[in-house]
Amino acid sequence: MKDPNGTSQLPLPSPFSGKAEVIKLPLRDRPSLALKNKVGKAHSKKPTSLWYAVYFPQLAELSESQQDEQLNVLAAPLENISDTVSFHPQALICEIRSSLKYFGGIEAIHNKLKGPLAEQLKQLALPEYFLYAACPTVTGSLLLARSGHNGLIYQQDNLRSALGKLSTDVLNLNKEQNRRLYNMGIRHLRDIWRLPTSDLYKRFGSDFINLLNRALNLAPEPTRNYVPPPAFSTTYDLPYEIDSLDRLLPVADEMLEQLSEFLQRRDLCTSHLLFSLKHEKRSSTVINMSLRQPSRSSEHLLMLLGTHFSNLTIPAPVIAAKIKVKKFDAFMTHSESLLSEDKSAKKQYSDNNLNQFMEQLKAKLGGHFINSIKTIAEHCPEYATQQMTYEKMEKIGKPYRVGQELKKIPISPRPLFLLEKPEQLVLRNGKLYHRKSIEIISGPERIETYWWSDADIRRDYYVALEQNGSRLWIYRERSGKKNWYLHGYFA
Amino acid sequence: MKPYSESSAKAPEPLFNKAYSHADVGNQDNLADSPSIEELLNHNANLWRGCDMAGQGIHGRSTGYPQLDSILPGRGWPQKGLIEIISPQWGMGELQLLIPLMRSVIEQGHWILWISPPHLLYAPALVQVGISTDQVLVVNLETSCKDALWSMEKALQTNNCGLVLAWQTWLPGKVLRRLQLAAETGKTLGVLFKNRDSKYSQSKMRLQVKGFSPQTGSFNKAEVTIIKARGNFQPLTTQLELYRHHSQHTA
């Protein structure tokens, strides 16, 4: 590929892909064509769209963000029957006129939806019921669904009478407006229609009038369509069984190239993907690749995969390979610096490089072998340092931005190497021995802490020099047997 | 002759060509003008002299210890490649030698990778000498030797790691050669710490650090011997005062 970082974006194939030709209509035919249409219209009305609303009253108790999330999940089954699905408070509405014939009537559509929706609701741990209605306007169908009538109105002519029967509760007005309507003696929508519009406008505002107009198809109803979340999964069936993973790399390369193109088209990148190898009569081997930084470069992914392969032993020959993306991220390209000596941009680039290196390290060694270290404000020497494994670092996010600990470091000398478990020293004839005899150079530094717990620490630390030239950090317990211990090396 | 003296004053390269091509080289009148041999040798970039100690350019990174600089070829640590530091026991000051280098590496925004250090790397001590732990990465001691070497090679190859420190026992020449190549490609310095010296080791540079016993020297003192270095004829030894950088930083 020419573009290793995958920074360029490919255009999405437009619905009118291919040739965009200007079709010239013969001019003199046009008036007659329009005339013909007019004549035709008079006889048979052009079918208006039919909106099918699904209303979930049980969602009303949840927070708004939760509602959005759950509606997103519930919208997936609706995708199967219509290409225009829109979101409304606690409801989903889709256009079904165009697919009525295909599915064989509204009953068939409803039956087709019932199962999957119930299943989704079950997965979300919500009560398994929903209200539905269909009519020629979006708002109308929403109102009908809210009323719980499960009604169906095919013709626009019947819309007014059907909606008129509904109680004013379906309008979801606020308390004050409801009270006013009630005091005016209005119980049903048809009562509202009897009132003059201009006065209603004065008393209830434009939103209220708009809502009613939209329900009757007197005002346009713009809707925002649901866009399903991106999903990528591709499988490659190998023509013959492959024993060695090296020979699988070209196949993986091909698949990752596909993925990279998919991501570039949508301006996305991925930070978590699964690469599974299928075997005959065995469960498949799954390689879990989570990235430190989202990427879409097929070269980088291939290199990581290669590293994973080198660690992997497969139980049986591979018959198929599959890539599935678990997590998509928005693509963020690094900005080029205006001036060549702009440090931050350079650093970002090097961070980028480092992340790739660390991902590779993790792929080879496993996350728990790579550590970053940091200081902790703590008196007890062994607790003043902390090793953080790679996995932990990832969870915290930005681990290596600590900063303030500089203030908390002790003034007295600390060794670069600390023994994980202090080693007891031998005291013979008043002289200390490790490998050779030890002479104390400076000290003591008294450290007493944790007296409030069982692990009472009371020590006197000394800097010492061994006969062979080793610089040691030793301590003597101030309680119990008063033993001497070696705790570190001034390496 | 005019053309000859001109070229000699300017640059060494054309001089070299002229020496063979020009017929007048041996002309007696010319000798008074000609530069001394020493000058010619020093200014000729095409000429490599076996002994770097002759002062042929300072191309190393200063170690921060003047005495050590003076006995190292290139007046400092090499920019890239592999160094072996041998200390019979840990705690001889083997890491102290590298502290100024580590600090400059961190300042440049590079990372330091520690591969299987024998003991716990103690963060407060690093902060004390002015090394930020933000750019320090440790590969555990439990890592298998093969994986450790693999990560060392990869780290040497990447540009982000300014310094790779590894604790290993004897390594075969083939492995050392590979690490050396990796270090050259990544322009990184790798340091191998060992307990024992082997004269068959193929590293470019071998150093030995020794501390003094309480009777013969003070706590701060250490003796560094350059056993082998490309550019040095014979082992050179010097005595250093360690922990100076320590006090500098805290003060």
XYZ file of C-alpha atoms in Angstrom:
742
model
C 0.000 0.000 0.000
C 1.161 3.488 -0.759
C -0.217 4.921 2.411
C 1.102 2.983 5.394
C -0.619 5.043 8.047
C -3.920 4.834 6.317
C -4.439 8.532 6.680
C -6.308 8.992 3.458
C -10.008 8.460 3.319
C -11.697 6.618 0.506
C -15.071 7.849 -0.658
C -18.142 5.900 0.337
C -19.826 4.370 -2.629
C -22.830 6.566 -3.256
C -26.232 4.969 -3.734
C -26.168 6.146 -7.351
C -22.757 4.661 -7.858
C -21.111 4.457 -11.196
C -22.200 6.774 -13.934
C -23.988 9.953 -13.173
C -25.470 10.773 -16.548
C -27.727 13.598 -17.397
C -30.802 12.175 -19.012
C -32.344 14.600 -21.429
C -36.062 14.460 -21.677
C -37.672 15.457 -24.944
C -38.991 18.885 -24.133
C -42.277 18.799 -25.955
C -43.343 15.612 -24.174
C -43.121 17.143 -20.778
C -46.343 19.115 -20.513
C -48.334 16.203 -21.797
C -46.624 13.903 -19.289
C -47.511 16.204 -16.453
C -51.013 16.420 -17.732
C -51.292 12.672 -17.856
C -50.126 12.446 -14.284
C -52.686 14.958 -13.208
C -55.413 13.009 -14.866
C -54.162 9.796 -13.297
C -53.997 11.378 -9.877
C -57.605 12.288 -9.945
C -58.605 8.683 -10.366
C -56.241 6.786 -8.109
C -54.489 8.623 -5.310
C -50.788 8.170 -5.100
C -50.254 5.961 -2.046
C -48.867 7.974 0.834
C -46.334 6.436 3.116
C -47.466 4.328 6.019
C -45.631 4.668 9.288
C -45.422 1.875 11.759
C -44.768 2.933 15.321
C -43.520 0.724 18.119
C -43.890 2.261 21.549
C -42.127 1.017 24.688
C -43.811 2.618 27.711
C -41.442 0.691 30.022
C -38.506 2.830 28.865
C -39.967 5.989 30.408
C -38.479 5.158 33.802
C -34.914 5.081 32.533
C -32.571 8.010 32.093
C -32.358 9.660 28.699
C -28.963 8.298 27.787
C -30.054 4.805 28.765
C -33.156 5.175 26.644
C -31.079 6.124 23.626
C -28.814 3.192 24.183
C -31.665 0.710 24.450
C -33.550 2.126 21.511
C -30.399 1.652 19.488
C -30.436 -2.003 20.362
C -34.149 -2.332 19.686
C -33.830 -0.623 16.324
C -31.845 -3.523 14.907
C -34.880 -5.803 14.260
C -36.757 -2.945 12.586
C -33.915 -2.654 10.128
C -35.102 -5.926 8.654
C -38.423 -4.518 7.496
C -37.640 -0.951 6.579
C -34.734 1.212 5.572
C -36.054 4.332 7.295
C -36.161 3.906 11.026
C -36.346 6.991 13.199
C -36.094 7.569 16.942
C -38.738 9.248 19.083
C -39.185 9.418 22.823
C -39.595 5.789 23.935
C -40.632 4.834 20.419
C -39.300 3.731 17.072
C -41.075 4.498 13.850
C -40.462 3.021 10.435
C -41.947 3.335 7.000
C -43.668 0.149 5.777
C -45.848 1.105 2.835
C -43.088 0.248 0.410
C -42.617 -3.187 1.912
C -46.245 -4.152 2.537
C -46.540 -6.176 -0.625
C -43.174 -7.784 -0.158
C -43.941 -9.124 3.290
C -47.595 -9.803 2.559
C -49.562 -7.379 4.635
C -49.156 -5.625 7.941
C -50.030 -8.704 9.950
C -47.058 -10.537 8.492
C -44.792 -7.612 9.270
C -46.032 -7.456 12.811
C -45.555 -11.177 13.305
C -42.071 -10.921 11.889
C -41.162 -8.189 14.377
C -42.815 -9.610 17.469
C -40.322 -12.385 18.106
C -37.053 -10.484 17.699
C -38.316 -7.463 19.637
C -39.422 -9.619 22.547
C -36.045 -11.283 22.534
C -34.188 -7.974 22.547
C -36.345 -6.742 25.410
C -35.579 -9.899 27.305
C -31.868 -9.356 26.811
C -32.197 -5.816 28.113
C -34.095 -7.147 31.143
C -37.193 -5.100 30.341
C -40.822 -6.243 30.480
C -41.596 -8.011 27.226
C -44.416 -5.959 25.786
C -44.798 -3.063 23.410
C -47.583 -1.051 21.801
C -47.827 -0.482 18.112
C -49.864 1.358 15.541
C -49.658 2.362 11.912
C -51.020 5.349 10.058
C -49.990 7.688 7.212
C -48.185 10.198 9.449
C -45.262 9.750 11.792
C -46.729 11.781 14.617
C -50.138 10.239 14.088
C -48.820 6.746 14.459
C -46.881 7.773 17.532
C -50.023 9.207 19.125
C -52.007 6.133 18.222
C -49.365 3.857 19.678
C -49.284 5.880 22.889
C -53.012 5.530 23.253
C -52.541 1.778 23.360
C -55.143 1.076 20.700
C -52.810 -0.871 18.452
C -54.728 0.697 15.618
C -54.151 0.618 11.928
C -55.273 3.378 9.579
C -54.485 2.897 5.916
C -56.120 5.972 4.424
C -55.402 9.556 5.200
C -59.113 10.359 5.042
C -59.743 8.274 8.113
C -56.907 9.838 10.049
C -58.870 12.750 11.481
C -61.650 10.675 12.889
C -59.328 8.043 14.320
C -57.067 10.567 16.028
C -60.035 12.576 17.227
C -61.077 9.770 19.492
C -57.809 9.799 21.390
C -57.543 11.333 24.811
C -55.399 14.442 25.222
C -53.010 12.415 27.411
C -51.280 11.042 24.337
C -49.912 14.494 23.509
C -47.457 14.195 26.434
C -48.003 17.771 27.494
C -46.682 19.225 30.693
C -48.783 19.467 33.822
C -49.792 23.083 33.402
C -50.922 22.626 29.813
C -52.844 19.511 30.761
C -54.604 21.359 33.542
C -55.577 24.201 31.248
C -56.905 21.850 28.600
C -58.885 19.997 31.241
C -60.367 23.192 32.653
C -61.351 24.251 29.151
C -63.410 21.091 29.025
C -61.256 19.386 26.483
C -60.915 15.622 26.865
C -60.241 14.416 23.351
C -58.236 15.605 20.393
C -61.372 16.296 18.376
C -62.335 18.902 20.974
C -59.165 20.768 20.185
C -59.917 20.823 16.469
C -63.135 22.637 17.124
C -61.255 25.588 18.634
C -59.856 28.439 16.526
C -56.199 27.894 15.648
C -55.038 31.441 16.261
C -56.214 31.369 19.874
C -54.712 27.968 20.467
C -51.482 29.312 19.086
C -51.599 32.170 21.570
C -52.330 29.966 24.535
C -50.290 26.825 23.858
C -47.494 27.943 21.554
C -46.342 26.842 18.142
C -45.009 23.444 19.233
C -48.457 22.345 20.211
C -50.041 23.414 16.928
C -47.184 21.907 14.943
C -47.631 18.600 16.667
C -51.288 18.453 15.757
C -50.702 19.615 12.212
C -48.030 17.027 11.698
C -50.315 14.314 12.996
C -52.873 15.269 10.344
C -50.273 15.504 7.593
C -50.791 19.251 7.331
C -47.185 20.049 8.160
C -44.027 18.331 6.950
C -42.446 15.805 9.255
C -38.686 15.697 8.992
C -37.242 12.569 10.545
C -33.734 11.566 11.222
C -32.999 8.055 10.136
C -31.267 5.448 12.160
C -27.784 4.558 11.010
C -26.775 1.095 12.143
C -23.431 0.854 13.952
C -20.574 -0.344 11.786
C -19.757 -4.008 11.912
C -16.967 -5.869 10.258
C -16.574 -9.570 10.060
C -14.997 -11.523 7.285
C -14.200 -15.174 6.874
C -11.798 -16.806 4.504
C -12.192 -20.499 3.814
C -8.880 -21.958 2.896
C -8.796 -24.200 -0.149
C -6.701 -26.712 1.772
C -5.606 -27.246 5.344
C -2.664 -25.243 6.554
C -0.294 -26.543 9.224
C 2.140 -23.719 9.512
C 1.011 -20.317 10.593
C 3.625 -18.643 8.430
C 1.734 -19.735 5.385
C -1.387 -18.182 6.781
C 0.162 -14.733 6.815
C -0.574 -13.930 3.150
C -4.222 -14.780 3.774
C -4.239 -12.636 6.897
C -2.625 -9.848 4.926
C -5.413 -9.994 2.370
C -8.090 -9.922 5.062
C -6.477 -7.095 6.968
C -6.231 -5.139 3.753
C -9.992 -5.529 3.413
C -10.458 -4.353 6.967
C -8.205 -1.390 6.409
C -10.203 -0.360 3.353
C -13.458 -0.768 5.245
C -12.153 1.461 8.018
C -10.811 4.082 5.642
C -14.136 4.327 3.855
C -15.913 5.072 7.099
C -13.138 7.151 8.604
C -12.783 4.784 11.513
C -10.098 2.754 13.130
C -10.165 -0.177 15.477
C -8.718 -0.845 18.874
C -9.924 -4.367 19.507
C -10.350 -7.224 17.095
C -10.547 -10.974 17.141
C -8.714 -13.176 14.721
C -9.955 -16.726 14.903
C -8.591 -19.818 13.254
C -11.031 -22.594 12.594
C -10.063 -26.224 12.889
C -11.888 -29.313 11.871
C -13.712 -31.039 14.727
C -12.199 -28.720 17.284
C -13.104 -25.413 18.760
C -11.394 -22.598 16.974
C -8.300 -20.794 18.240
C -9.021 -17.158 18.951
C -6.358 -14.472 18.990
C -7.514 -11.490 20.975
C -5.804 -8.371 19.710
C -6.427 -5.249 21.723
C -4.464 -2.226 20.697
C -3.004 0.467 22.863
C -3.916 3.037 20.321
C -6.585 2.613 17.652
C -5.120 1.843 14.280
C -6.163 1.008 10.786
C -2.817 0.367 9.207
C -2.874 -3.124 7.803
C 0.897 -3.306 8.044
C 0.900 -2.644 11.742
C -1.911 -5.108 12.342
C -0.164 -7.726 10.272
C 3.032 -7.260 12.199
C 1.150 -7.694 15.467
C -0.590 -10.742 14.144
C 2.744 -12.170 13.056
C 4.059 -11.694 16.583
C 0.999 -13.439 17.969
C 1.516 -16.268 15.510
C 5.102 -16.769 16.604
C 3.875 -17.446 20.137
C 1.025 -19.683 19.127
C 0.872 -23.417 18.717
C -2.211 -24.619 16.920
C -3.853 -27.864 17.996
C -4.884 -28.874 14.472
C -4.529 -27.696 10.890
C -6.395 -24.530 10.042
C -9.303 -24.700 7.617
C -10.616 -21.158 7.810
C -9.699 -17.773 9.222
C -11.994 -15.057 10.451
C -11.596 -11.448 11.489
C -14.141 -9.743 13.635
C -13.875 -6.193 14.894
C -15.002 -5.774 18.481
C -14.524 -2.077 18.891
C -14.495 0.798 16.442
C -13.000 4.187 17.185
C -13.111 7.474 15.397
C -10.013 8.043 13.360
C -7.675 10.689 14.687
C -4.765 11.595 12.540
C -1.759 13.275 14.069
C -1.372 16.858 13.049
C 1.771 17.870 11.259
C 3.672 20.666 12.909
C 3.745 24.013 11.216
C 7.307 24.626 12.251
C 9.765 21.826 11.834
C 10.961 22.186 15.398
C 7.595 21.895 17.016
C 8.277 19.541 19.873
C 4.802 18.414 20.799
C 4.000 17.095 17.339
C 7.273 15.265 17.288
C 6.546 13.770 20.654
C 3.130 12.666 19.554
C 4.650 10.945 16.588
C 7.212 9.223 18.731
C 4.483 8.255 21.178
C 2.716 6.701 18.262
C 5.790 4.730 17.371
C 6.289 3.701 20.941
C 2.752 2.484 21.229
C 3.312 0.239 18.259
C 6.455 -1.084 19.871
C 4.697 -1.694 23.161
C 1.851 -3.484 21.469
C 4.361 -5.763 19.858
C 6.077 -6.360 23.176
C 2.767 -7.202 24.769
C 1.826 -9.533 21.949
C 5.055 -11.447 22.426
C 5.601 -11.434 26.168
C 2.077 -11.105 27.497
C 0.849 -8.095 29.422
C 1.972 -9.115 32.880
C 5.669 -9.167 32.015
C 5.903 -5.501 31.103
C 5.885 -3.005 33.914
C 6.096 0.669 34.438
C 7.247 1.930 37.799
C 6.224 4.853 39.910
C 6.835 6.270 43.328
C 4.292 6.382 46.076
C 4.254 8.679 49.060
C 4.998 6.084 51.690
C 7.485 5.840 54.533
C 8.030 2.143 54.404
C 10.727 1.576 51.764
C 9.226 -1.497 50.142
C 5.887 0.215 49.595
C 7.329 3.426 48.208
C 7.722 1.950 44.750
C 5.068 0.384 42.629
C 5.276 -1.768 39.575
C 2.315 -1.521 37.307
C 1.692 -4.193 34.760
C 0.807 -3.388 31.208
C -2.789 -4.464 31.665
C -3.213 -2.131 34.596
C -1.583 0.693 32.695
C -4.064 0.234 29.907
C -6.959 0.373 32.310
C -5.805 3.578 33.931
C -5.233 5.055 30.520
C -2.403 7.519 30.811
C -0.189 5.890 33.373
C 3.047 7.693 32.775
C 1.792 11.170 33.629
C 2.440 11.341 37.305
C 4.384 14.436 38.044
C 3.670 15.442 41.604
C 5.572 12.633 43.223
C 8.822 14.489 42.904
C 7.974 16.414 46.053
C 7.542 13.320 48.128
C 10.888 11.659 47.613
C 13.033 11.095 50.666
C 16.221 13.090 51.166
C 18.360 10.294 52.526
C 19.972 7.968 49.976
C 17.935 5.216 48.398
C 19.398 2.305 46.458
C 18.583 1.694 42.796
C 18.010 -1.977 43.423
C 15.753 -3.167 46.192
C 15.598 -6.775 47.276
C 12.107 -8.108 47.012
C 12.610 -10.008 50.234
C 15.192 -8.683 52.697
C 18.088 -11.072 53.166
C 19.195 -11.777 56.706
C 22.821 -10.983 57.501
C 25.085 -12.923 59.791
C 26.459 -11.254 62.891
C 29.605 -12.966 64.109
C 31.956 -11.630 66.785
C 30.462 -8.208 66.489
C 31.024 -8.098 62.736
C 28.417 -8.282 60.024
C 28.789 -10.623 57.094
C 26.959 -10.957 53.807
C 29.312 -12.621 51.365
C 32.204 -10.831 52.963
C 32.447 -8.632 55.983
C 30.488 -5.407 56.041
C 31.434 -1.996 57.333
C 28.815 0.627 58.098
C 29.472 3.949 56.376
C 26.584 6.131 57.449
C 23.360 5.952 59.354
C 21.121 5.278 61.033
C 17.966 6.481 59.367
C 15.071 5.473 61.537
C 11.874 4.366 59.862
C 8.893 3.551 62.022
C 5.520 3.033 60.445
C 2.499 0.764 60.366
C 2.332 0.707 64.176
C -1.435 0.797 63.759
C -1.497 -2.552 62.028
C -0.026 -5.989 62.681
C 2.895 -5.412 60.345
C 4.658 -3.029 62.718
C 7.795 -1.714 61.030
C 10.568 -0.303 63.213
C 13.925 -0.238 61.513
C 17.261 1.546 61.532
C 18.706 1.816 58.045
C 22.435 2.099 57.337
C 24.533 2.554 54.247
C 27.316 -0.007 54.267
C 30.282 -1.144 52.228
C 31.167 -4.777 51.794
C 34.776 -5.928 51.687
C 34.509 -6.703 47.977
C 33.310 -3.194 47.139
C 29.561 -3.690 47.038
C 27.542 -0.798 48.381
C 24.679 -2.089 50.490
C 21.608 -0.751 52.166
C 21.069 -2.668 55.375
C 18.788 -2.347 58.350
C 18.388 -3.619 61.852
C 15.070 -4.418 63.383
C 14.362 -2.453 66.487
C 11.993 -4.987 67.911
C 11.918 -8.749 68.261
C 15.258 -10.473 67.664
C 16.972 -7.309 66.419
C 18.306 -9.075 63.341
C 20.246 -7.421 60.544
C 18.971 -7.524 56.993
C 20.236 -6.589 53.543
C 17.600 -4.599 51.705
C 19.201 -3.058 48.645
C 22.205 -2.386 46.436
C 23.510 1.028 45.532
C 24.209 -0.195 42.031
C 53.387 25.971 -6.203
C 50.197 27.772 -5.896
C 47.561 25.114 -6.397
C 49.225 22.761 -3.945
C 49.455 25.108 -0.993
C 45.959 26.325 -1.579
C 44.478 22.916 -1.370
C 46.448 21.944 1.684
C 45.144 24.915 3.574
C 41.582 24.305 2.578
C 40.606 20.707 2.937
C 42.285 17.367 3.165
C 40.384 15.565 0.440
C 41.697 17.177 -2.742
C 45.142 17.016 -1.253
C 45.012 13.282 -1.253
C 44.158 13.129 -4.941
C 46.769 15.670 -5.813
C 49.451 13.744 -4.057
C 49.255 11.079 -6.710
C 48.158 13.042 -9.719
C 50.407 16.028 -9.543
C 53.823 15.699 -11.028
C 55.316 18.453 -8.885
C 54.827 16.722 -5.580
C 58.449 15.967 -5.039
C 59.609 19.462 -5.865
C 62.130 20.692 -3.318
C 60.903 24.290 -3.278
C 57.649 23.137 -1.952
C 58.730 21.490 1.305
C 58.820 24.601 3.417
C 55.181 25.302 2.719
C 53.883 21.807 3.307
C 52.039 21.052 6.588
C 53.376 18.709 9.192
C 52.539 15.023 9.094
C 50.516 15.242 12.243
C 48.379 17.964 10.734
C 47.828 15.999 7.568
C 46.785 12.936 9.466
C 44.398 14.804 11.687
C 42.644 16.630 8.921
C 42.107 13.760 6.569
C 38.607 12.429 6.983
C 39.322 9.461 4.757
C 42.051 8.226 6.998
C 41.216 6.053 9.950
C 43.805 5.705 12.623
C 43.814 2.666 14.777
C 44.077 4.637 17.947
C 41.185 6.950 18.630
C 42.994 8.272 21.606
C 45.017 10.388 19.264
C 42.250 12.931 19.653
C 40.745 12.427 16.300
C 37.418 14.028 16.952
C 34.976 13.826 19.797
C 32.083 11.736 18.628
C 30.931 10.113 21.828
C 28.313 11.201 24.307
C 29.908 12.553 27.414
C 29.644 10.168 30.330
C 29.467 12.992 32.839
C 32.707 11.750 34.416
C 35.727 13.627 32.961
C 38.154 10.905 34.007
C 36.107 8.280 32.222
C 35.676 10.482 29.156
C 39.417 10.824 28.859
C 40.021 7.109 28.553
C 37.117 6.321 26.259
C 37.588 6.421 22.518
C 35.624 9.320 21.086
C 35.644 10.962 24.523
C 32.423 9.398 25.736
C 29.924 6.629 25.332
C 29.402 5.564 21.719
C 26.243 6.930 20.082
C 25.050 3.467 19.181
C 26.103 -0.106 19.602
C 26.551 -2.511 22.416
C 28.515 -2.086 25.632
C 29.250 -4.701 28.244
C 29.623 -3.571 31.815
C 31.091 -6.157 34.096
C 30.772 -5.913 37.824
C 31.708 -8.915 39.964
C 28.865 -8.119 42.362
C 25.918 -5.814 42.071
C 26.279 -2.562 43.900
C 29.683 -1.596 42.495
C 28.288 1.571 40.983
C 27.672 0.025 37.590
C 24.422 1.954 37.158
C 25.915 5.122 38.586
C 28.164 5.302 35.548
C 25.129 5.589 33.329
C 23.059 8.035 35.369
C 24.120 11.190 33.449
C 23.502 9.372 30.173
C 20.084 8.210 31.327
C 19.174 11.736 32.274
C 20.077 13.076 28.853
C 18.159 10.243 27.185
C 15.042 11.104 29.168
C 15.471 14.782 28.384
C 15.486 13.976 24.698
C 12.105 12.366 25.147
C 13.316 8.827 24.628
C 12.525 5.828 26.734
C 14.714 3.581 28.828
C 13.940 -0.086 28.763
C 15.211 -2.275 31.597
C 15.227 -5.912 30.655
C 15.172 -8.397 33.503
C 17.059 -6.457 36.188
C 18.194 -8.836 38.955
C 16.323 -6.967 41.690
C 13.389 -4.647 42.016
C 14.080 -1.325 40.317
C 13.489 1.219 43.047
C 11.534 4.203 41.803
C 12.360 6.701 44.600
C 16.063 6.234 43.900
C 15.545 7.017 40.223
C 13.581 10.132 41.050
C 16.305 11.152 43.500
C 18.918 11.232 40.754
C 16.608 13.130 38.465
C 15.275 10.408 36.210
C 11.577 10.630 35.626
C 9.918 7.248 35.927
C 7.392 8.230 33.283
C 9.678 7.047 30.548
C 10.960 3.925 32.189
C 9.742 0.504 31.233
C 10.730 -2.725 32.946
C 10.555 -6.211 31.535
C 10.287 -8.706 34.372
C 13.007 -11.002 35.548
C 10.725 -13.996 35.039
C 10.700 -13.483 31.281
C 12.393 -16.333 29.472
C 15.856 -15.627 28.115
C 14.647 -15.986 24.545
C 11.847 -13.474 25.004
C 14.154 -11.102 26.825
C 16.609 -11.163 23.943
C 13.785 -10.754 21.462
C 12.516 -7.661 23.257
C 16.029 -6.325 23.508
C 16.506 -6.655 19.772
C 13.160 -5.020 19.024
C 13.821 -2.213 21.475
C 17.227 -1.536 19.961
C 15.645 -1.362 16.541
C 12.993 1.212 17.443
C 13.940 4.846 17.586
C 12.000 5.573 20.741
C 14.177 3.650 23.124
C 17.213 5.760 23.797
C 18.818 3.219 26.048
C 18.300 -0.476 26.577
C 19.710 -2.032 29.724
C 19.782 -5.791 30.021
C 21.087 -8.224 32.571
C 22.254 -11.406 30.929
C 24.786 -14.088 31.488
C 27.054 -15.264 28.720
C 25.654 -14.781 25.241
C 26.904 -16.544 22.138
C 28.714 -14.440 19.566
C 25.956 -14.841 17.036
C 23.426 -13.297 19.387
C 25.759 -10.444 20.268
C 26.324 -9.773 16.601
C 22.587 -9.638 16.021
C 22.048 -7.236 18.881
C 24.905 -5.133 17.594
C 23.241 -4.900 14.188
C 19.900 -4.034 15.757
C 21.552 -1.267 17.741
C 23.152 0.136 14.591
C 19.860 0.197 12.694
C 17.944 1.833 15.536
C 20.878 4.110 16.433
C 20.411 3.024 20.014
C 22.839 2.226 22.760
C 22.455 -1.132 24.444
C 24.148 -2.023 27.691
C 24.646 -5.572 28.905
C 25.388 -6.092 32.575
C 27.331 -9.159 33.570
C 28.962 -10.599 36.614
C 31.834 -12.262 34.834
C 34.121 -11.192 32.068
C 34.921 -13.489 29.191
C 37.715 -12.527 26.900
C 35.987 -14.152 23.954
C 33.067 -11.791 24.113
C 32.540 -10.027 20.811
C 31.054 -6.784 22.097
C 32.485 -3.569 20.794
C 33.299 -2.318 24.237
C 33.850 -3.976 27.603
C 34.144 -2.164 30.881
C 34.776 -3.426 34.351
C 33.634 -1.584 37.452
C 35.054 -2.288 40.865
C 34.303 -0.761 44.188
C 36.884 -0.374 46.895
C 37.028 -2.204 50.147
C 36.531 -0.056 53.255
C 40.256 -0.200 53.996
C 41.594 0.888 50.601
C 39.167 3.525 49.478
C 36.168 5.555 50.316
C 32.549 4.737 49.714
C 32.213 7.083 46.766
C 35.167 5.778 44.829
C 35.119 3.269 42.040
C 37.664 1.945 39.611
C 36.739 1.567 35.963
C 38.813 -0.474 33.562
C 38.178 -0.392 29.871
C 39.115 -3.914 28.988
C 38.374 -3.563 25.341
C 37.171 -0.757 23.173
C 37.416 -0.263 19.468
C 39.989 2.455 19.171
C 41.965 1.702 22.286
C 45.156 -0.324 22.136
C 45.352 -1.476 25.691
C 43.236 -1.654 28.802
C 43.039 1.685 30.541
C 42.049 2.259 34.111
C 40.824 5.264 35.980
C 39.338 6.067 39.356
C 36.061 7.879 39.624
C 34.193 9.801 42.212
C 30.613 8.530 42.104
C 27.449 10.144 43.470
C 28.557 13.619 42.479
C 25.534 13.884 40.228
C 23.458 12.892 43.152
C 24.261 15.912 45.222
C 24.158 18.172 42.178
C 20.609 17.258 41.522
C 19.298 17.477 45.023
C 21.036 20.805 45.555
